[in-house]
Amino acid sequence: MLYQTPRGTKDILPDESHKWQFIETRVRKIFHSFNFREIRTPVFEETEIFARGIGQTTDIVQKEMYTFTDRGGKSYTLRPEMTASAVRAYIQHHFSEVQPIQKWYYIASMFRQEKPQAGRLRQFHQFGAEIFGSPEPVADVEIIQLVMEIFLQFGLQQPTLKLNSVGCPKCRLSYKELLRKILRPVFDQLCPDCRARYDTNPLRILDCKRDSCHKLTEKVPGIETYLCEDCKSHFQEVKRALTTLSIPFDLDKRLVRGLDYYTRTAFEVVSSQLGSQDALAGGGRYDLLVKELGGPETPGVGFAAGIERLLMVLEKLHLPIGEMIKPEVYLVGLGNETSTTVREQALKLRRQGVICELDLLNRSLKAQMREANKRGARLAIIIGENELQKDVAILKDMAKGEQIELPLSEITEYVLNKLGKPGS
Ligand code: AMP
């Protein structure tokens, strides 16, 4: 039997992991420049955290969670997203008492039992950030500027920022009533999911992907005119700040996060380079979530972006995605006599950060040189028995074919110079 990865999951093989490292390193650097610090949480949590945190009526909770009962009879779930876990950590470690403003980021795998397709997996990877403790529009702006800056620094010129406000429970109430009133006459034409949403969460009908539902909601007015004064001025301030910062956005009345504790700002970043799964990132404000999960009233705002999707766009646009590591120096030894010296020389160089490779198959000089060439090493260091006797090595520039003889004690300095490396 040939075992395979589970459906909707992928191996990241050694000849592509450099792309992931490239993205992670760059993203981490940008997070740090905005003074966000990393949070790592367990990959599974008590199921209730997600059920309450994401919302009972959502697709994630109803259809997509990987939930299991452990031997002690407790129900756990592999995290389908990070915000609920971050909120659990914020409450558990009493951050509101220590320093209520917390700026956290994460880079982690998520798990959702979705129908796999291009850009949609069952184990996928996200980077994202959360700001706890500020109700102010500047916090929304910091999050949006951060996510747009990340995409910009990867060379994406024009990902579209879609923006909306979903108000607060107070102003949403009258909007929900309006939606129900408009949709009542066409209720039977809604898809089964939307019929269920009609009572529980009519806002979600607006973002149903089915054409038929889309058509039925075409004429529905946006929530904006129904926002209460506070929500309206919050939204206006976010829009004003984005405009003055030259961060363009498209208002999108269909953009709803759909959960009762999501409040005010909702946004998504989409790319025309992606097919039907065109979202690169999504985020918004969740002022009621910390309280919902048992903590003190604490506002929050955050985003999450899909690494697989970003990678798809970078590859499509032929933008830089890092380079696979390859040996800079290949050390060629001859026989047992020289193997200790070769290995010592390699370690000296490796300690200076030089990528070294040496033969592990006791091959002939010719075979080792061929291998050095094949692996793309810039330099070969050859230590045969003659060289060993004289305490020297032959250094060969693989591209130019030139070679010189050097005392062993001078090799490290010479190699560092030749490679233009500072040494460590
Ligand atoms: P969400 O938490 O659903 O708003 O997702 C945030 C981002 O994660 C999306 O914009 C996608 O880029 C990415 N994403 C969500 N679900 C998946 C999935 N099943 N496979 C790959 N990427 C995903």
GROMACS .gro file of N, CA and C in nm, residues 328-334 338 341-350 354-359 365 368-369 372 377-384 387 392-398 402-416 418-419:
model
  183
  328GLU      N    1   2.798   2.632  -0.097
  328GLU     CA    2   2.890   2.732  -0.153
  328GLU      C    3   3.027   2.668  -0.175
  329VAL      N    4   3.059   2.576  -0.084
  329VAL     CA    5   3.190   2.510  -0.090
  329VAL      C    6   3.170   2.359  -0.085
  330TYR      N    7   3.235   2.289  -0.174
  330TYR     CA    8   3.233   2.143  -0.170
  330TYR      C    9   3.373   2.097  -0.135
  331LEU      N   10   3.385   2.022  -0.025
  331LEU     CA   11   3.519   1.978   0.018
  331LEU      C   12   3.543   1.837  -0.034
  332VAL      N   13   3.649   1.825  -0.108
  332VAL     CA   14   3.682   1.697  -0.170
  332VAL      C   15   3.799   1.634  -0.095
  333GLY      N   16   3.780   1.516  -0.043
  333GLY     CA   17   3.888   1.446   0.028
  333GLY      C   18   3.920   1.318  -0.045
  334LEU      N   19   4.031   1.261  -0.007
  334LEU     CA   20   4.067   1.135  -0.072
  334LEU      C   21   4.100   1.030   0.033
  338THR      N   22   4.251   1.148   0.482
  338THR     CA   23   4.221   1.291   0.476
  338THR      C   24   4.086   1.325   0.540
  341THR      N   25   4.072   1.569   0.845
  341THR     CA   26   4.112   1.707   0.812
  341THR      C   27   4.001   1.776   0.730
  342VAL      N   28   3.946   1.704   0.634
  342VAL     CA   29   3.839   1.761   0.552
  342VAL      C   30   3.722   1.802   0.640
  343ARG      N   31   3.687   1.711   0.730
  343ARG     CA   32   3.572   1.740   0.817
  343ARG      C   33   3.603   1.859   0.911
  344GLU      N   34   3.727   1.867   0.961
  344GLU     CA   35   3.764   1.980   1.048
  344GLU      C   36   3.756   2.112   0.972
  345GLN      N   37   3.807   2.110   0.848
  345GLN     CA   38   3.803   2.232   0.766
  345GLN      C   39   3.657   2.272   0.739
  346ALA      N   40   3.572   2.173   0.711
  346ALA     CA   41   3.431   2.202   0.683
  346ALA      C   42   3.366   2.266   0.806
  347LEU      N   43   3.396   2.212   0.923
  347LEU     CA   44   3.334   2.265   1.045
  347LEU      C   45   3.376   2.409   1.070
  348LYS      N   46   3.505   2.438   1.046
  348LYS     CA   47   3.554   2.576   1.063
  348LYS      C   48   3.474   2.671   0.975
  349LEU      N   49   3.456   2.631   0.851
  349LEU     CA   50   3.382   2.715   0.757
  349LEU      C   51   3.234   2.723   0.796
  350ARG      N   52   3.177   2.610   0.832
  350ARG     CA   53   3.035   2.608   0.872
  350ARG      C   54   3.012   2.700   0.991
  354VAL      N   55   2.936   2.948   0.635
  354VAL     CA   56   2.953   2.907   0.495
  354VAL      C   57   2.882   2.772   0.475
  355ILE      N   58   2.805   2.761   0.366
  355ILE     CA   59   2.733   2.636   0.340
  355ILE      C   60   2.829   2.537   0.275
  356CYS      N   61   2.861   2.431   0.348
  356CYS     CA   62   2.961   2.334   0.301
  356CYS      C   63   2.899   2.198   0.279
  357GLU      N   64   2.947   2.129   0.179
  357GLU     CA   65   2.906   1.991   0.159
  357GLU      C   66   3.029   1.905   0.143
  358LEU      N   67   3.021   1.781   0.187
  358LEU     CA   68   3.131   1.690   0.161
  358LEU      C   69   3.077   1.551   0.130
  359ASP      N   70   3.163   1.472   0.074
  359ASP     CA   71   3.123   1.341   0.024
  359ASP      C   72   3.084   1.246   0.137
  365LEU      N   73   3.794   1.094  -0.654
  365LEU     CA   74   3.815   1.239  -0.672
  365LEU      C   75   3.728   1.291  -0.788
  368GLN      N   76   3.366   1.308  -0.699
  368GLN     CA   77   3.338   1.417  -0.604
  368GLN      C   78   3.338   1.552  -0.676
  369MET      N   79   3.432   1.570  -0.770
  369MET     CA   80   3.436   1.695  -0.845
  369MET      C   81   3.310   1.712  -0.930
  372ALA      N   82   3.041   1.823  -0.703
  372ALA     CA   83   3.057   1.965  -0.666
  372ALA      C   84   3.000   2.053  -0.776
  377ALA      N   85   2.832   2.430  -0.646
  377ALA     CA   86   2.923   2.492  -0.549
  377ALA      C   87   3.012   2.595  -0.619
  378ARG      N   88   3.041   2.705  -0.551
  378ARG     CA   89   3.128   2.806  -0.614
  378ARG      C   90   3.275   2.768  -0.603
  379LEU      N   91   3.305   2.701  -0.490
  379LEU     CA   92   3.445   2.663  -0.468
  379LEU      C   93   3.455   2.515  -0.433
  380ALA      N   94   3.561   2.453  -0.480
  380ALA     CA   95   3.592   2.319  -0.429
  380ALA      C   96   3.723   2.330  -0.351
  381ILE      N   97   3.728   2.260  -0.238
  381ILE     CA   98   3.852   2.256  -0.161
  381ILE      C   99   3.899   2.110  -0.165
  382ILE      N  100   4.014   2.090  -0.224
  382ILE     CA  101   4.060   1.953  -0.244
  382ILE      C  102   4.178   1.924  -0.151
  383ILE      N  103   4.162   1.820  -0.072
  383ILE     CA  104   4.272   1.780   0.017
  383ILE      C  105   4.304   1.631  -0.010
  384GLY      N  106   4.412   1.610  -0.085
  384GLY     CA  107   4.458   1.474  -0.111
  384GLY      C  108   4.569   1.440  -0.014
  387GLU      N  109   4.861   1.693  -0.027
  387GLU     CA  110   4.826   1.820   0.039
  387GLU      C  111   4.832   1.801   0.190
  392VAL      N  112   4.840   2.177   0.331
  392VAL     CA  113   4.781   2.273   0.237
  392VAL      C  114   4.654   2.213   0.176
  393ALA      N  115   4.584   2.295   0.101
  393ALA     CA  116   4.469   2.247   0.025
  393ALA      C  117   4.468   2.316  -0.110
  394ILE      N  118   4.402   2.254  -0.207
  394ILE     CA  119   4.385   2.321  -0.336
  394ILE      C  120   4.246   2.380  -0.341
  395LEU      N  121   4.239   2.509  -0.374
  395LEU     CA  122   4.108   2.574  -0.385
  395LEU      C  123   4.078   2.600  -0.531
  396LYS      N  124   3.965   2.548  -0.574
  396LYS     CA  125   3.932   2.563  -0.716
  396LYS      C  126   3.806   2.646  -0.733
  397ASP      N  127   3.817   2.752  -0.813
  397ASP     CA  128   3.700   2.832  -0.848
  397ASP      C  129   3.625   2.755  -0.957
  398MET      N  130   3.507   2.706  -0.925
  398MET     CA  131   3.439   2.612  -1.016
  398MET      C  132   3.396   2.678  -1.147
  402GLU      N  133   3.999   2.817  -1.231
  402GLU     CA  134   4.133   2.847  -1.176
  402GLU      C  135   4.151   2.781  -1.041
  403GLN      N  136   4.276   2.741  -1.012
  403GLN     CA  137   4.300   2.687  -0.877
  403GLN      C  138   4.430   2.735  -0.817
  404ILE      N  139   4.429   2.746  -0.683
  404ILE     CA  140   4.552   2.785  -0.613
  404ILE      C  141   4.573   2.691  -0.495
  405GLU      N  142   4.696   2.694  -0.444
  405GLU     CA  143   4.727   2.614  -0.325
  405GLU      C  144   4.741   2.709  -0.207
  406LEU      N  145   4.682   2.671  -0.094
  406LEU     CA  146   4.689   2.758   0.024
  406LEU      C  147   4.717   2.675   0.149
  407PRO      N  148   4.790   2.733   0.249
  407PRO     CA  149   4.804   2.662   0.377
  407PRO      C  150   4.667   2.644   0.441
  408LEU      N  151   4.645   2.533   0.508
  408LEU     CA  152   4.514   2.506   0.571
  408LEU      C  153   4.470   2.620   0.662
  409SER      N  154   4.568   2.680   0.731
  409SER     CA  155   4.533   2.785   0.828
  409SER      C  156   4.475   2.910   0.761
  410GLU      N  157   4.496   2.924   0.629
  410GLU     CA  158   4.448   3.046   0.562
  410GLU      C  159   4.317   3.026   0.485
  411ILE      N  160   4.267   2.903   0.490
  411ILE     CA  161   4.150   2.871   0.406
  411ILE      C  162   4.026   2.952   0.443
  412THR      N  163   3.997   2.956   0.572
  412THR     CA  164   3.871   3.020   0.614
  412THR      C  165   3.867   3.165   0.568
  413GLU      N  166   3.974   3.238   0.595
  413GLU     CA  167   3.976   3.380   0.560
  413GLU      C  168   3.963   3.399   0.408
  414TYR      N  169   4.036   3.314   0.335
  414TYR     CA  170   4.031   3.324   0.189
  414TYR      C  171   3.889   3.299   0.137
  415VAL      N  172   3.824   3.194   0.191
  415VAL     CA  173   3.690   3.157   0.143
  415VAL      C  174   3.590   3.269   0.175
  416LEU      N  175   3.600   3.322   0.297
  416LEU     CA  176   3.506   3.429   0.336
  416LEU      C  177   3.520   3.548   0.242
  418LYS      N  178   3.644   3.549  -0.065
  418LYS     CA  179   3.603   3.509  -0.200
  418LYS      C  180   3.449   3.511  -0.212
  419LEU      N  181   3.381   3.469  -0.106
  419LEU     CA  182   3.234   3.464  -0.111
  419LEU      C  183   3.172   3.598  -0.071
   0.00000   0.00000   0.00000
